Coordinates of C-alpha atoms in Angstrom, one line a residue:
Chain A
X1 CA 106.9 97.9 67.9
X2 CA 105.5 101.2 67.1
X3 CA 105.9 104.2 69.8
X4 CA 103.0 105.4 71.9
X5 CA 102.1 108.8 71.3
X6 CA 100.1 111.3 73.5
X7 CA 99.3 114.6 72.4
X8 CA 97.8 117.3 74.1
X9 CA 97.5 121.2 72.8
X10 CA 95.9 123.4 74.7
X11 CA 94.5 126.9 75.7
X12 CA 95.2 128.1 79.2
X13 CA 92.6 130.2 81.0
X14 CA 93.6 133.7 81.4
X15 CA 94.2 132.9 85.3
X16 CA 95.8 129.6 84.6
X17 CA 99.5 129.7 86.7
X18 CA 101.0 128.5 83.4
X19 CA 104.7 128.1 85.3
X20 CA 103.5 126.1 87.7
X21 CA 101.2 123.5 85.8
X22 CA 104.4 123.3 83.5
X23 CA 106.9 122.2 86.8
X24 CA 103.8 119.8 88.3
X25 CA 104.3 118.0 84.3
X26 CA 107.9 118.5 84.3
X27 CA 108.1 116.8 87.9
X28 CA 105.3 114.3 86.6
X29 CA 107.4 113.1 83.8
X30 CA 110.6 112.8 86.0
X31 CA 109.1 110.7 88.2
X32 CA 107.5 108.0 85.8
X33 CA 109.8 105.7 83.9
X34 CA 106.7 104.8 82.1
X35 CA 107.5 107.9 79.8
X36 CA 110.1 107.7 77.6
X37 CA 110.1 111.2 76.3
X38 CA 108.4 114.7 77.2
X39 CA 108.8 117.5 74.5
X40 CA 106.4 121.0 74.8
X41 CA 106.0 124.2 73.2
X42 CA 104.3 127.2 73.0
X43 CA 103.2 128.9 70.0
X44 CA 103.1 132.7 70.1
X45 CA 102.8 133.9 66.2
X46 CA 101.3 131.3 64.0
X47 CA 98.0 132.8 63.1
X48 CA 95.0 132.5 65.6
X49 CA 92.5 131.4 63.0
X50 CA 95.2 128.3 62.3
X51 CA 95.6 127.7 66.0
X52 CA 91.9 127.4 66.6
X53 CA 93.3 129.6 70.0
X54 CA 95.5 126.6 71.2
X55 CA 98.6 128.0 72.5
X56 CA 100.7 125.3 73.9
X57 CA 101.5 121.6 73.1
X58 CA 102.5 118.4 74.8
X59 CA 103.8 116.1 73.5
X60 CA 104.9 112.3 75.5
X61 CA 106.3 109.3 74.1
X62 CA 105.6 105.8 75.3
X63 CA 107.1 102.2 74.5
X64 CA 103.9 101.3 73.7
X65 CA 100.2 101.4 74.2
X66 CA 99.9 99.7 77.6
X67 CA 102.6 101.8 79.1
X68 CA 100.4 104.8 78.1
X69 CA 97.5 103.1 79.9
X70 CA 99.0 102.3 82.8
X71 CA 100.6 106.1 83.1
X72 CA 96.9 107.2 81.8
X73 CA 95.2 105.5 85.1
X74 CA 98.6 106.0 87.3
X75 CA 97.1 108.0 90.7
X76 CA 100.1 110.6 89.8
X77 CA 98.7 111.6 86.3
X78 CA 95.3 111.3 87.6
X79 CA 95.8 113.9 90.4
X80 CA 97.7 116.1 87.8
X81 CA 95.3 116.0 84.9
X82 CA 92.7 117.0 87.7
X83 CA 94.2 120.2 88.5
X84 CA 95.8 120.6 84.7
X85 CA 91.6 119.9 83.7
X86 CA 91.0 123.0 85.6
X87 CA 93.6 125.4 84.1
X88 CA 92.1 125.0 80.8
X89 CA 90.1 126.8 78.4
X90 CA 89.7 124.5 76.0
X91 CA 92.1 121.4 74.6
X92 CA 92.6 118.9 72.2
X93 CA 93.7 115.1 72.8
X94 CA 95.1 112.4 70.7
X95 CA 96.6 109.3 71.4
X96 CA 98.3 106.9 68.2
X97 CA 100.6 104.3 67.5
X98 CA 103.2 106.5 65.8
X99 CA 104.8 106.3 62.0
X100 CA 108.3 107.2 61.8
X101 CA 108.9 108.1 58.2
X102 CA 111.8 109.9 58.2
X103 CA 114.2 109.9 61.5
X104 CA 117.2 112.5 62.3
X105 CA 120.6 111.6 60.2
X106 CA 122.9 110.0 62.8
Chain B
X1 CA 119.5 125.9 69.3
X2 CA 116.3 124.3 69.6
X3 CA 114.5 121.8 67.4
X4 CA 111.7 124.0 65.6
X5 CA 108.0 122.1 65.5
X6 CA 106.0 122.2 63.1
X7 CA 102.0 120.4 64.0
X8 CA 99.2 119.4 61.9
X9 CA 96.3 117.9 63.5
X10 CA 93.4 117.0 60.6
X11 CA 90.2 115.8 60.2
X12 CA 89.8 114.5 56.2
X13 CA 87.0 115.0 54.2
X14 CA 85.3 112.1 53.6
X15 CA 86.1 111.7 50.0
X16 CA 90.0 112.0 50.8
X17 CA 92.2 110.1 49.5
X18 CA 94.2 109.6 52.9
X19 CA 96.7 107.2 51.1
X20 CA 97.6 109.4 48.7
X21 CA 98.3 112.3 51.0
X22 CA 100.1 110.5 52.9
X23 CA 102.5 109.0 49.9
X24 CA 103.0 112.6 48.7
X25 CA 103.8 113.5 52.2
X26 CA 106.1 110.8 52.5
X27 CA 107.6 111.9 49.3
X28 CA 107.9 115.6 50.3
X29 CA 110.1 114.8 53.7
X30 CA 112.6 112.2 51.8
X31 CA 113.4 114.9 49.2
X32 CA 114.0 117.9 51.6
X33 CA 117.0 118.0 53.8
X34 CA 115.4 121.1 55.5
X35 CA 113.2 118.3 57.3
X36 CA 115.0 116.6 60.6
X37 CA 112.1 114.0 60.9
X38 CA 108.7 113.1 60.1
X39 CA 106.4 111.2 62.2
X40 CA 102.4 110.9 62.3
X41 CA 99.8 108.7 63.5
X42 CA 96.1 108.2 63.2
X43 CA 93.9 108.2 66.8
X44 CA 91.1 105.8 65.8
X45 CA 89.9 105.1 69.6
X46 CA 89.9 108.5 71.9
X47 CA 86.6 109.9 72.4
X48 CA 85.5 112.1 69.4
X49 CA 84.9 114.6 72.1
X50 CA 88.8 115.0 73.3
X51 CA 90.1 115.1 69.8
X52 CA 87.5 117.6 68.5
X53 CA 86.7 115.4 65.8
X54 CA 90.6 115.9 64.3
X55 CA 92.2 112.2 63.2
X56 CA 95.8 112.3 62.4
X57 CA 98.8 113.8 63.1
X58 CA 101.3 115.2 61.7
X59 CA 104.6 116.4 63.2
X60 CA 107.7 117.8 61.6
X61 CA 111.1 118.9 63.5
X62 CA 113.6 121.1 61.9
X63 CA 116.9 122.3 63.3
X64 CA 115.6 125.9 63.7
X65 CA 112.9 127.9 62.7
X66 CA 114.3 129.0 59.8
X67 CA 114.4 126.0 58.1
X68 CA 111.1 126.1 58.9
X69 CA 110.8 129.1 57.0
X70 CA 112.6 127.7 54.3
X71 CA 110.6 124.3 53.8
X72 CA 107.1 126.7 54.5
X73 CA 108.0 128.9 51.6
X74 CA 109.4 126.0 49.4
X75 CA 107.2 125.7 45.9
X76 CA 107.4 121.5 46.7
X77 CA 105.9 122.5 49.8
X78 CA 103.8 125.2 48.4
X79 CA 102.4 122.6 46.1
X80 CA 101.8 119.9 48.7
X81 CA 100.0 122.4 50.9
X82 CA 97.3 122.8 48.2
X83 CA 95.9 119.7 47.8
X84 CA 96.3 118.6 51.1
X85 CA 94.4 121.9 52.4
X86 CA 91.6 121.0 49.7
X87 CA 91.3 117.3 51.3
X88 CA 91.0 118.1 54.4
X89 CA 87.7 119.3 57.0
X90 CA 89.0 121.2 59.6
X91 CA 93.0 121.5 61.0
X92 CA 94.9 122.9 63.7
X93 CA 98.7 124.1 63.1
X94 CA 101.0 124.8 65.9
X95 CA 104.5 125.8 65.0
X96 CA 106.4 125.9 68.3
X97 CA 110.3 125.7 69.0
X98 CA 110.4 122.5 71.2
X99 CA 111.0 122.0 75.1
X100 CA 112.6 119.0 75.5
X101 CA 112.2 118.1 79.3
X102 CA 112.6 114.5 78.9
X103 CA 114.7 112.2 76.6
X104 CA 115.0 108.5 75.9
X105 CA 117.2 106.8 77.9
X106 CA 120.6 105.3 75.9

């Protein structure tokens, strides 16, 4: 069965405390065996006009599409995404069944 | 070192031919070494609100950024990039080294 993605890129408010929301995911993630994998980056020098001003992506992997439900509606997430909803200037979500076409040489 | 990111998030025109973007995509990644891994997916259900009207994904990983580089500047890339840039609406690229906080359990 195909993984459960959830992708989220965003753009912090200028007052955002960036480090903080960051250890709240990291500690988020560590704490729920509903996600199988948590990745994130920040991108500091592709151009602005391709970033559409999003500076930082997240990126979890599920088993599938009920385990990203039930983490979706878990009180944990939902208390984070409450205070991560307030950090942000602006974001983009989405959420797919994903296609591995090409996976890393053993 | 870490993995390098490399993140398209598209909305197709409507007159795309998804299936044969993604077959020369497909195509691209098995013939270049320089790519780790290819996955993407397509978000048919999350409110057209969250995803800012953007559809699929596409994510890349290379071993460092300048591979990266390498695969950017490639003329099979080069030559990908231009149809698919002429199929698609809007985008949103985010090139990122990656975080890895959490990773599947053996």
């Amino acid at each position: 069965m195909a993984e459960f993605k959830h992708l989220v890129l965003v753009k912090f408010k200028e007052d955002a405390k960036v480090d903080e929301i960051l250890k709240g995911l990291e500690k988020l993630v560590s704490e729920m065996d509903l996600v199988k994998s948590f990745e994130w980056g920040e991108d500091n020098e592709s151009h602005e006009m391709l970033r559409q001003g999003l500076t930082h992506a997240f990126m979890m992997t599920f088993n599938s599409k009920d385990d990203f439900t039930a983490f979706s509606s878990h009180p944990k997430h939902v208390e984070f995404s409450t205070g991560f909803s307030a950090a942000i200037d602006k974001a983009v979500l989405l959420d797919f069944p994903s296609v591995s076409i090409k996976v890393p040489a053993a």
